[in-house]
Structure formats: C-alpha cells, structure tokens
PDB file of C-alpha atoms and ligand atoms in Angstrom:
ATOM      1  CA  MET R  63     148.852 228.315  -7.322  1.00 69.00           C
ATOM      2  CA  ASP R  64     145.481 228.842  -5.225  1.00 78.00           C
ATOM      3  CA  LYS R  65     142.326 227.321  -6.065  1.00 90.00           C
ATOM      4  CA  HIS R  66     139.385 229.375  -6.698  1.00 91.00           C
ATOM      5  CA  VAL R  67     135.792 227.986  -5.788  1.00 94.00           C
ATOM      6  CA  LEU R  68     132.632 230.024  -6.854  1.00 96.00           C
ATOM      7  CA  GLU R  69     129.714 229.288  -4.862  1.00 97.00           C
ATOM      8  CA  PRO R  70     126.464 231.008  -6.020  1.00 98.00           C
ATOM      9  CA  PHE R  71     125.302 233.337  -3.793  1.00 98.00           C
ATOM     10  CA  ILE R  72     122.748 236.121  -5.416  1.00 98.00           C
ATOM     11  CA  LYS R  73     121.117 235.435  -8.771  1.00 98.00           C
ATOM     12  CA  LYS R  74     120.665 237.548 -11.529  1.00 97.00           C
ATOM     13  CA  GLU R  75     117.047 237.676 -11.131  1.00 98.00           C
ATOM     14  CA  ASP R  76     117.148 238.916  -7.855  1.00 98.00           C
ATOM     15  CA  ILE R  77     119.686 241.375  -8.165  1.00 98.00           C
ATOM     16  CA  ALA R  78     117.276 242.569 -11.240  1.00 98.00           C
ATOM     17  CA  VAL R  79     114.268 243.076  -8.908  1.00 98.00           C
ATOM     18  CA  LYS R  80     116.179 244.803  -6.279  1.00 98.00           C
ATOM     19  CA  VAL R  81     117.817 247.120  -8.589  1.00 98.00           C
ATOM     20  CA  LYS R  82     114.803 248.090 -10.165  1.00 98.00           C
ATOM     21  CA  GLU R  83     113.439 248.855  -6.577  1.00 98.00           C
ATOM     22  CA  LEU R  84     116.116 251.363  -5.918  1.00 98.00           C
ATOM     23  CA  GLY R  85     115.706 252.849  -9.018  1.00 98.00           C
ATOM     24  CA  GLU R  86     112.295 253.464  -8.407  1.00 98.00           C
ATOM     25  CA  LYS R  87     112.671 254.774  -4.937  1.00 98.00           C
ATOM     26  CA  ILE R  88     115.657 257.032  -6.041  1.00 98.00           C
ATOM     27  CA  THR R  89     113.009 258.460  -8.470  1.00 98.00           C
ATOM     28  CA  ARG R  90     110.438 259.113  -5.755  1.00 98.00           C
ATOM     29  CA  ASP R  91     112.789 260.497  -3.351  1.00 98.00           C
ATOM     30  CA  PHE R  92     114.202 263.047  -5.965  1.00 98.00           C
ATOM     31  CA  LYS R  93     111.322 263.802  -7.771  1.00 98.00           C
ATOM     32  CA  GLY R  94     111.328 267.043  -9.991  1.00 97.00           C
ATOM     33  CA  GLU R  95     115.023 267.275  -8.960  1.00 97.00           C
ATOM     34  CA  LYS R  96     118.160 266.482 -11.245  1.00 97.00           C
ATOM     35  CA  VAL R  97     120.441 263.958  -9.684  1.00 98.00           C
ATOM     36  CA  LEU R  98     124.360 263.351 -10.373  1.00 98.00           C
ATOM     37  CA  LEU R  99     125.274 259.297 -10.069  1.00 98.00           C
ATOM     38  CA  VAL R 100     128.749 259.215  -9.372  1.00 97.00           C
ATOM     39  CA  GLY R 101     130.011 255.435  -9.654  1.00 97.00           C
ATOM     40  CA  VAL R 102     132.907 254.514  -7.533  1.00 96.00           C
ATOM     41  CA  LEU R 103     135.348 252.388 -10.182  1.00 94.00           C
ATOM     42  CA  LYS R 104     135.704 249.820 -10.930  1.00 91.00           C
ATOM     43  CA  GLY R 105     133.394 247.356  -8.776  1.00 94.00           C
ATOM     44  CA  ALA R 106     130.225 249.752  -9.206  1.00 97.00           C
ATOM     45  CA  TRP R 107     130.010 250.115 -13.117  1.00 95.00           C
ATOM     46  CA  MET R 108     127.622 247.214 -13.698  1.00 97.00           C
ATOM     47  CA  PHE R 109     125.375 248.371 -10.999  1.00 98.00           C
ATOM     48  CA  LEU R 110     125.176 251.656 -12.041  1.00 98.00           C
ATOM     49  CA  SER R 111     124.699 251.002 -15.711  1.00 98.00           C
ATOM     50  CA  ASP R 112     121.532 248.937 -14.512  1.00 98.00           C
ATOM     51  CA  LEU R 113     120.470 251.060 -11.671  1.00 98.00           C
ATOM     52  CA  SER R 114     120.521 254.222 -14.097  1.00 98.00           C
ATOM     53  CA  LYS R 115     118.184 252.719 -16.436  1.00 98.00           C
ATOM     54  CA  ASN R 116     115.918 252.421 -13.701  1.00 98.00           C
ATOM     55  CA  ILE R 117     115.862 255.904 -12.671  1.00 98.00           C
ATOM     56  CA  ASP R 118     113.111 258.202 -14.164  1.00 98.00           C
ATOM     57  CA  LEU R 119     114.772 261.880 -13.490  1.00 98.00           C
ATOM     58  CA  ASP R 120     117.260 264.317 -15.068  1.00 98.00           C
ATOM     59  CA  VAL R 121     120.567 262.288 -14.666  1.00 98.00           C
ATOM     60  CA  GLU R 122     124.088 263.056 -15.385  1.00 97.00           C
ATOM     61  CA  ILE R 123     126.732 260.350 -14.801  1.00 97.00           C
ATOM     62  CA  SER R 124     129.984 260.483 -13.641  1.00 96.00           C
ATOM     63  CA  PHE R 125     132.845 258.212 -12.253  1.00 96.00           C
ATOM     64  CA  ILE R 126     135.414 258.409  -9.412  1.00 96.00           C
ATOM     65  CA  SER R 127     138.414 255.816  -9.106  1.00 95.00           C
ATOM     66  CA  VAL R 128     139.746 254.754  -5.743  1.00 90.00           C
ATOM     67  CA  SER R 129     142.183 252.346  -4.450  1.00 83.00           C
ATOM     68  CA  SER R 130     142.138 250.685  -0.896  1.00 73.00           C
ATOM     69  CA  TYR R 131     143.225 247.129  -1.099  1.00 57.00           C
ATOM     70  CA  VAL R 132     146.902 246.378  -2.307  1.00 51.00           C
ATOM     71  CA  GLY R 133     147.731 243.341  -4.281  1.00 50.00           C
ATOM     72  CA  GLU R 134     145.661 240.186  -4.134  1.00 52.00           C
ATOM     73  CA  LYS R 135     144.495 240.544  -0.706  1.00 56.00           C
ATOM     74  CA  THR R 136     140.654 240.188   0.259  1.00 59.00           C
ATOM     75  CA  THR R 137     140.923 242.439   3.433  1.00 61.00           C
ATOM     76  CA  THR R 138     141.341 246.283   3.126  1.00 61.00           C
ATOM     77  CA  SER R 139     144.500 248.078   3.613  1.00 61.00           C
ATOM     78  CA  GLY R 140     142.625 251.069   5.229  1.00 67.00           C
ATOM     79  CA  VAL R 141     144.350 253.618   3.120  1.00 77.00           C
ATOM     80  CA  VAL R 142     142.166 255.090   0.634  1.00 85.00           C
ATOM     81  CA  ARG R 143     144.109 256.666  -2.357  1.00 87.00           C
ATOM     82  CA  LEU R 144     141.806 258.990  -5.131  1.00 90.00           C
ATOM     83  CA  MET R 145     143.064 257.596  -8.495  1.00 92.00           C
ATOM     84  CA  CYS R 146     140.709 259.619 -10.990  1.00 93.00           C
ATOM     85  CA  ASP R 147     138.376 262.554 -10.036  1.00 94.00           C
ATOM     86  CA  ILE R 148     134.902 263.269 -11.095  1.00 94.00           C
ATOM     87  CA  ASP R 149     134.881 265.566 -14.232  1.00 86.00           C
ATOM     88  CA  ARG R 150     131.728 267.434 -13.126  1.00 85.00           C
ATOM     89  CA  PRO R 151     131.159 270.568 -10.922  1.00 91.00           C
ATOM     90  CA  LEU R 152     129.225 269.247  -7.647  1.00 96.00           C
ATOM     91  CA  GLU R 153     127.952 272.490  -6.227  1.00 96.00           C
ATOM     92  CA  GLY R 154     124.207 272.514  -5.829  1.00 96.00           C
ATOM     93  CA  LYS R 155     123.940 268.884  -7.116  1.00 97.00           C
ATOM     94  CA  ASN R 156     122.174 266.173  -5.504  1.00 98.00           C
ATOM     95  CA  LEU R 157     125.204 263.850  -5.731  1.00 98.00           C
ATOM     96  CA  ILE R 158     124.350 260.140  -5.442  1.00 98.00           C
ATOM     97  CA  LEU R 159     127.528 258.152  -4.656  1.00 98.00           C
ATOM     98  CA  VAL R 160     126.883 254.840  -6.372  1.00 98.00           C
ATOM     99  CA  GLU R 161     129.235 251.780  -4.506  1.00 98.00           C
ATOM    100  CA  ASP R 162     129.557 247.909  -5.435  1.00 97.00           C
ATOM    101  CA  ILE R 163     129.772 247.073  -1.407  1.00 97.00           C
ATOM    102  CA  VAL R 164     130.296 248.963   1.883  1.00 96.00           C
ATOM    103  CA  ASP R 165     132.259 246.975   4.104  1.00 94.00           C
ATOM    104  CA  THR R 166     134.588 248.919   6.954  1.00 93.00           C
ATOM    105  CA  GLY R 167     133.060 252.291   5.258  1.00 94.00           C
ATOM    106  CA  LEU R 168     136.356 253.869   4.731  1.00 92.00           C
ATOM    107  CA  THR R 169     136.268 254.433   1.190  1.00 93.00           C
ATOM    108  CA  LEU R 170     132.835 256.445   1.396  1.00 95.00           C
ATOM    109  CA  ASN R 171     134.147 257.904   4.716  1.00 94.00           C
ATOM    110  CA  TYR R 172     137.046 259.417   2.836  1.00 92.00           C
ATOM    111  CA  LEU R 173     134.800 260.215  -0.288  1.00 95.00           C
ATOM    112  CA  LYS R 174     132.083 261.939   1.339  1.00 95.00           C
ATOM    113  CA  LYS R 175     134.868 264.125   3.167  1.00 93.00           C
ATOM    114  CA  LEU R 176     136.710 265.011   0.055  1.00 93.00           C
ATOM    115  CA  LEU R 177     133.368 265.942  -2.021  1.00 96.00           C
ATOM    116  CA  SER R 178     131.473 267.774   0.579  1.00 96.00           C
ATOM    117  CA  VAL R 179     133.814 270.409   0.548  1.00 96.00           C
ATOM    118  CA  ARG R 180     132.405 271.139  -3.276  1.00 96.00           C
ATOM    119  CA  LYS R 181     129.265 272.277  -1.751  1.00 96.00           C
ATOM    120  CA  PRO R 182     126.702 269.635  -3.328  1.00 97.00           C
ATOM    121  CA  LYS R 183     123.065 270.190  -2.804  1.00 98.00           C
ATOM    122  CA  SER R 184     123.300 266.756  -0.879  1.00 98.00           C
ATOM    123  CA  ILE R 185     125.192 263.504  -0.694  1.00 98.00           C
ATOM    124  CA  SER R 186     123.679 260.268  -0.741  1.00 98.00           C
ATOM    125  CA  ILE R 187     124.968 256.765  -0.768  1.00 98.00           C
ATOM    126  CA  CYS R 188     123.578 253.832  -2.820  1.00 98.00           C
ATOM    127  CA  THR R 189     125.227 250.451  -2.365  1.00 98.00           C
ATOM    128  CA  LEU R 190     124.483 247.133  -4.405  1.00 98.00           C
ATOM    129  CA  LEU R 191     125.828 245.188  -1.298  1.00 98.00           C
ATOM    130  CA  ASP R 192     126.264 246.216   2.504  1.00 98.00           C
ATOM    131  CA  LYS R 193     128.364 244.347   5.249  1.00 97.00           C
ATOM    132  CA  PRO R 194     127.407 246.297   8.064  1.00 96.00           C
ATOM    133  CA  SER R 195     129.209 243.493  10.781  1.00 96.00           C
ATOM    134  CA  ARG R 196     132.522 244.896   9.312  1.00 92.00           C
ATOM    135  CA  ARG R 197     131.932 248.875   9.579  1.00 95.00           C
ATOM    136  CA  VAL R 198     134.789 250.619  11.187  1.00 93.00           C
ATOM    137  CA  ALA R 199     133.685 254.145  10.031  1.00 94.00           C
ATOM    138  CA  PRO R 200     130.128 255.831  10.463  1.00 94.00           C
ATOM    139  CA  ILE R 201     128.658 255.253   7.262  1.00 95.00           C
ATOM    140  CA  ASN R 202     124.991 254.129   6.880  1.00 96.00           C
ATOM    141  CA  PRO R 203     123.922 253.573   3.087  1.00 98.00           C
ATOM    142  CA  ASP R 204     120.893 255.769   2.233  1.00 98.00           C
ATOM    143  CA  TYR R 205     119.797 253.029  -0.457  1.00 98.00           C
ATOM    144  CA  SER R 206     121.268 249.260  -0.205  1.00 98.00           C
ATOM    145  CA  ALA R 207     120.196 246.209  -2.193  1.00 98.00           C
ATOM    146  CA  PHE R 208     121.355 243.627  -0.046  1.00 98.00           C
ATOM    147  CA  GLU R 209     122.845 242.884   3.665  1.00 98.00           C
ATOM    148  CA  ILE R 210     125.245 240.196   3.560  1.00 98.00           C
ATOM    149  CA  PRO R 211     127.239 238.685   6.097  1.00 97.00           C
ATOM    150  CA  ASP R 212     131.192 238.737   6.011  1.00 96.00           C
ATOM    151  CA  GLU R 213     132.023 237.012   3.344  1.00 95.00           C
ATOM    152  CA  PHE R 214     134.272 237.946   0.071  1.00 96.00           C
ATOM    153  CA  VAL R 215     131.964 237.943  -2.832  1.00 98.00           C
ATOM    154  CA  VAL R 216     132.894 238.414  -6.657  1.00 98.00           C
ATOM    155  CA  GLY R 217     130.954 238.987 -10.147  1.00 98.00           C
ATOM    156  CA  TYR R 218     128.235 241.349 -11.035  1.00 98.00           C
ATOM    157  CA  GLY R 219     131.328 244.374 -11.192  1.00 98.00           C
ATOM    158  CA  LEU R 220     133.095 243.091  -8.038  1.00 97.00           C
ATOM    159  CA  ASP R 221     136.596 241.307  -8.593  1.00 96.00           C
ATOM    160  CA  PHE R 222     139.373 239.229  -7.158  1.00 95.00           C
ATOM    161  CA  ASN R 223     142.637 240.482  -8.446  1.00 92.00           C
ATOM    162  CA  ASN R 224     140.639 241.997 -11.295  1.00 92.00           C
ATOM    163  CA  ARG R 225     139.239 238.781 -12.341  1.00 95.00           C
ATOM    164  CA  TYR R 226     135.256 237.991 -12.324  1.00 97.00           C
ATOM    165  CA  ARG R 227     133.865 241.506 -12.562  1.00 97.00           C
ATOM    166  CA  ASN R 228     131.844 240.418 -15.673  1.00 98.00           C
ATOM    167  CA  LEU R 229     129.858 237.641 -14.135  1.00 98.00           C
ATOM    168  CA  PRO R 230     126.134 238.146 -14.430  1.00 98.00           C
ATOM    169  CA  GLU R 231     125.565 236.896 -10.560  1.00 98.00           C
ATOM    170  CA  ILE R 232     127.150 237.272  -7.264  1.00 98.00           C
ATOM    171  CA  TYR R 233     129.354 234.169  -5.675  1.00 98.00           C
ATOM    172  CA  LYS R 234     131.279 233.899  -2.602  1.00 98.00           C
ATOM    173  CA  LEU R 235     135.181 233.477  -3.392  1.00 96.00           C
ATOM    174  CA  ILE R 236     136.627 230.410  -1.433  1.00 94.00           C
ATOM    175  CA  ILE R 237     140.127 230.191  -1.849  1.00 89.00           C
ATOM    176  CA  SER R 238     141.898 226.962  -1.183  1.00 86.00           C
ATOM    177  CA  GLU R 239     145.589 226.248  -1.817  1.00 76.00           C
ATOM    178  CA  ASP R 240     146.295 223.729  -4.159  1.00 66.00           C
ATOM    179  CA  ASN R 241     148.882 220.933  -3.012  1.00 55.00           C
TER     180      ASN R 241
HETATM  181  P1  5GP F 584     135.485 249.635   2.420  1.00 73.94           P
HETATM  182  O1  5GP F 584     136.506 250.906   2.255  1.00 73.94           O
HETATM  183  O2  5GP F 584     133.863 249.732   2.646  1.00 73.94           O
HETATM  184  O3  5GP F 584     136.135 248.527   3.472  1.00 73.94           O
HETATM  185  O4  5GP F 584     135.540 248.702   1.256  1.00 73.94           O
HETATM  186  C1  5GP F 584     134.855 249.479   0.068  1.00 73.94           C
HETATM  187  C2  5GP F 584     135.727 248.416  -0.998  1.00 73.94           C
HETATM  188  O5  5GP F 584     136.325 247.032  -0.664  1.00 73.94           O
HETATM  189  C3  5GP F 584     134.437 248.023  -1.777  1.00 73.94           C
HETATM  190  O6  5GP F 584     134.387 249.130  -3.142  1.00 73.94           O
HETATM  191  C4  5GP F 584     135.237 246.651  -3.065  1.00 73.94           C
HETATM  192  O7  5GP F 584     136.090 247.256  -3.879  1.00 73.94           O
HETATM  193  C5  5GP F 584     135.973 246.483  -2.094  1.00 73.94           C
HETATM  194  N1  5GP F 584     135.369 245.059  -0.818  1.00 73.94           N
HETATM  195  C6  5GP F 584     134.996 244.987   0.297  1.00 73.94           C
HETATM  196  N2  5GP F 584     134.309 244.000   0.162  1.00 73.94           N
HETATM  197  C7  5GP F 584     134.373 243.081  -0.673  1.00 73.94           C
HETATM  198  C8  5GP F 584     133.879 241.678  -0.988  1.00 73.94           C
HETATM  199  O8  5GP F 584     133.466 241.066  -0.499  1.00 73.94           O
HETATM  200  N3  5GP F 584     134.091 241.531  -2.478  1.00 73.94           N
HETATM  201  C9  5GP F 584     135.065 242.308  -3.417  1.00 73.94           C
HETATM  202  N4  5GP F 584     135.253 241.764  -4.416  1.00 73.94           N
HETATM  203  N5  5GP F 584     135.641 243.320  -2.851  1.00 73.94           N
HETATM  204  C10 5GP F 584     135.162 243.910  -1.537  1.00 73.94           C
END
C-alpha cells in the first residue's frame, strides 16, 4: 500500500481572504447584471459554495460534471468526458465557470467550446488554483485565487482517488511506497 503524506500548503484563513476578494471583484465587474455560476464537479463544490456567499449580485447556480483522470493517477489522461450537463439554458447569460484548479487547461478548453455554442452573453473562468507551468491548451483564467507550482494538491474540494475533499485547507500530497 502507498503511504500518503499531507504537507500543509495553503491555510484556510488565506483561502477565505482570497475567495472574498474574488467575490468582490466579480460583484464589481458584473454590477447591475445577473450571473450564472457553473461549478465544475466534483472539485469546485467547496470553492463555489464560499465564493457565491461573497458575490452580491442576482446569482443562479448550476453544476457540470466532467471526468479527465482515470483511476488513481495524478496526471491527466488528456481525454475529457462530459458526465452530467448543466440544467439551465445559457443563451444571453453571463456564465462564470468555477473550477478548483486549471492545470493543462484541457478541461476548460473543452467546456468553453462545448458551452459557447449555446450562445451565452459572456463566458468567464474563475479558478481557485492555477498551475500555469503545466498549460497545454490556451486557457487564461479571468479570476484566480492562487498561482501554484507543479505540485499535486488536495483538500478544499480537491481529491486523490476521491479522498481528502472535505479538508478545510490545501495540502501537497506526497506519495511514497510502503515497504
Ligand atoms: P486540466 O484539464 O486543466 O489539466 O485539469 C483540470 C482538472 O484536473 C481539475 O479540475 C482537477 O480535477 C484535476 N487536477 C489537476 N491538478 C490537480 C492537483 O494538483 N490536485 C488535484 N486533486 N486535482 C488536480
């Protein structure tokens, strides 16, 4: 069995400050408009929950579910599959895609193409974490809380093999083989 070591990385107080700032910025940028927040499941649920509480606008919330990793890997397979679609019409809406982390950018590139066909008024990307050094697709988040180096992280919604999503802080995951 592999041994997991969780190294503290981003504290909950720091997350709360940044999430509040992002919510206030979105509120300013879309003043007088409605927004549709679309959380990309499963990783973005905790971030979307806290972010939405800091947005002072007329807000609709929906979710979309995609899968890009296979099994227990910590690197993307490069293949994105739609698992569950948005339950709202998008035409004329200010759509904000809320992600846990932008890594290669393949997931958001796929989602942007898929959803732009439905004629939203605008599409923005809001991510908790951004790993620009790993980017393959041309994706630049409009809103990003933290830029991080090429490390595999868990907590605050992010998982490894569906574990650790409930942790209130973000950790680096170090996997070592147990002998
Ligand atoms: P991308 O398509 O940008 O390569 O990957 C996006 C998805 O990969 C994220 O939504 C997330 O599920 C997963 N991912 C990328 N980096 C990490 C990481 O460091 N930790 C975790 N837990 N998931 C990651």
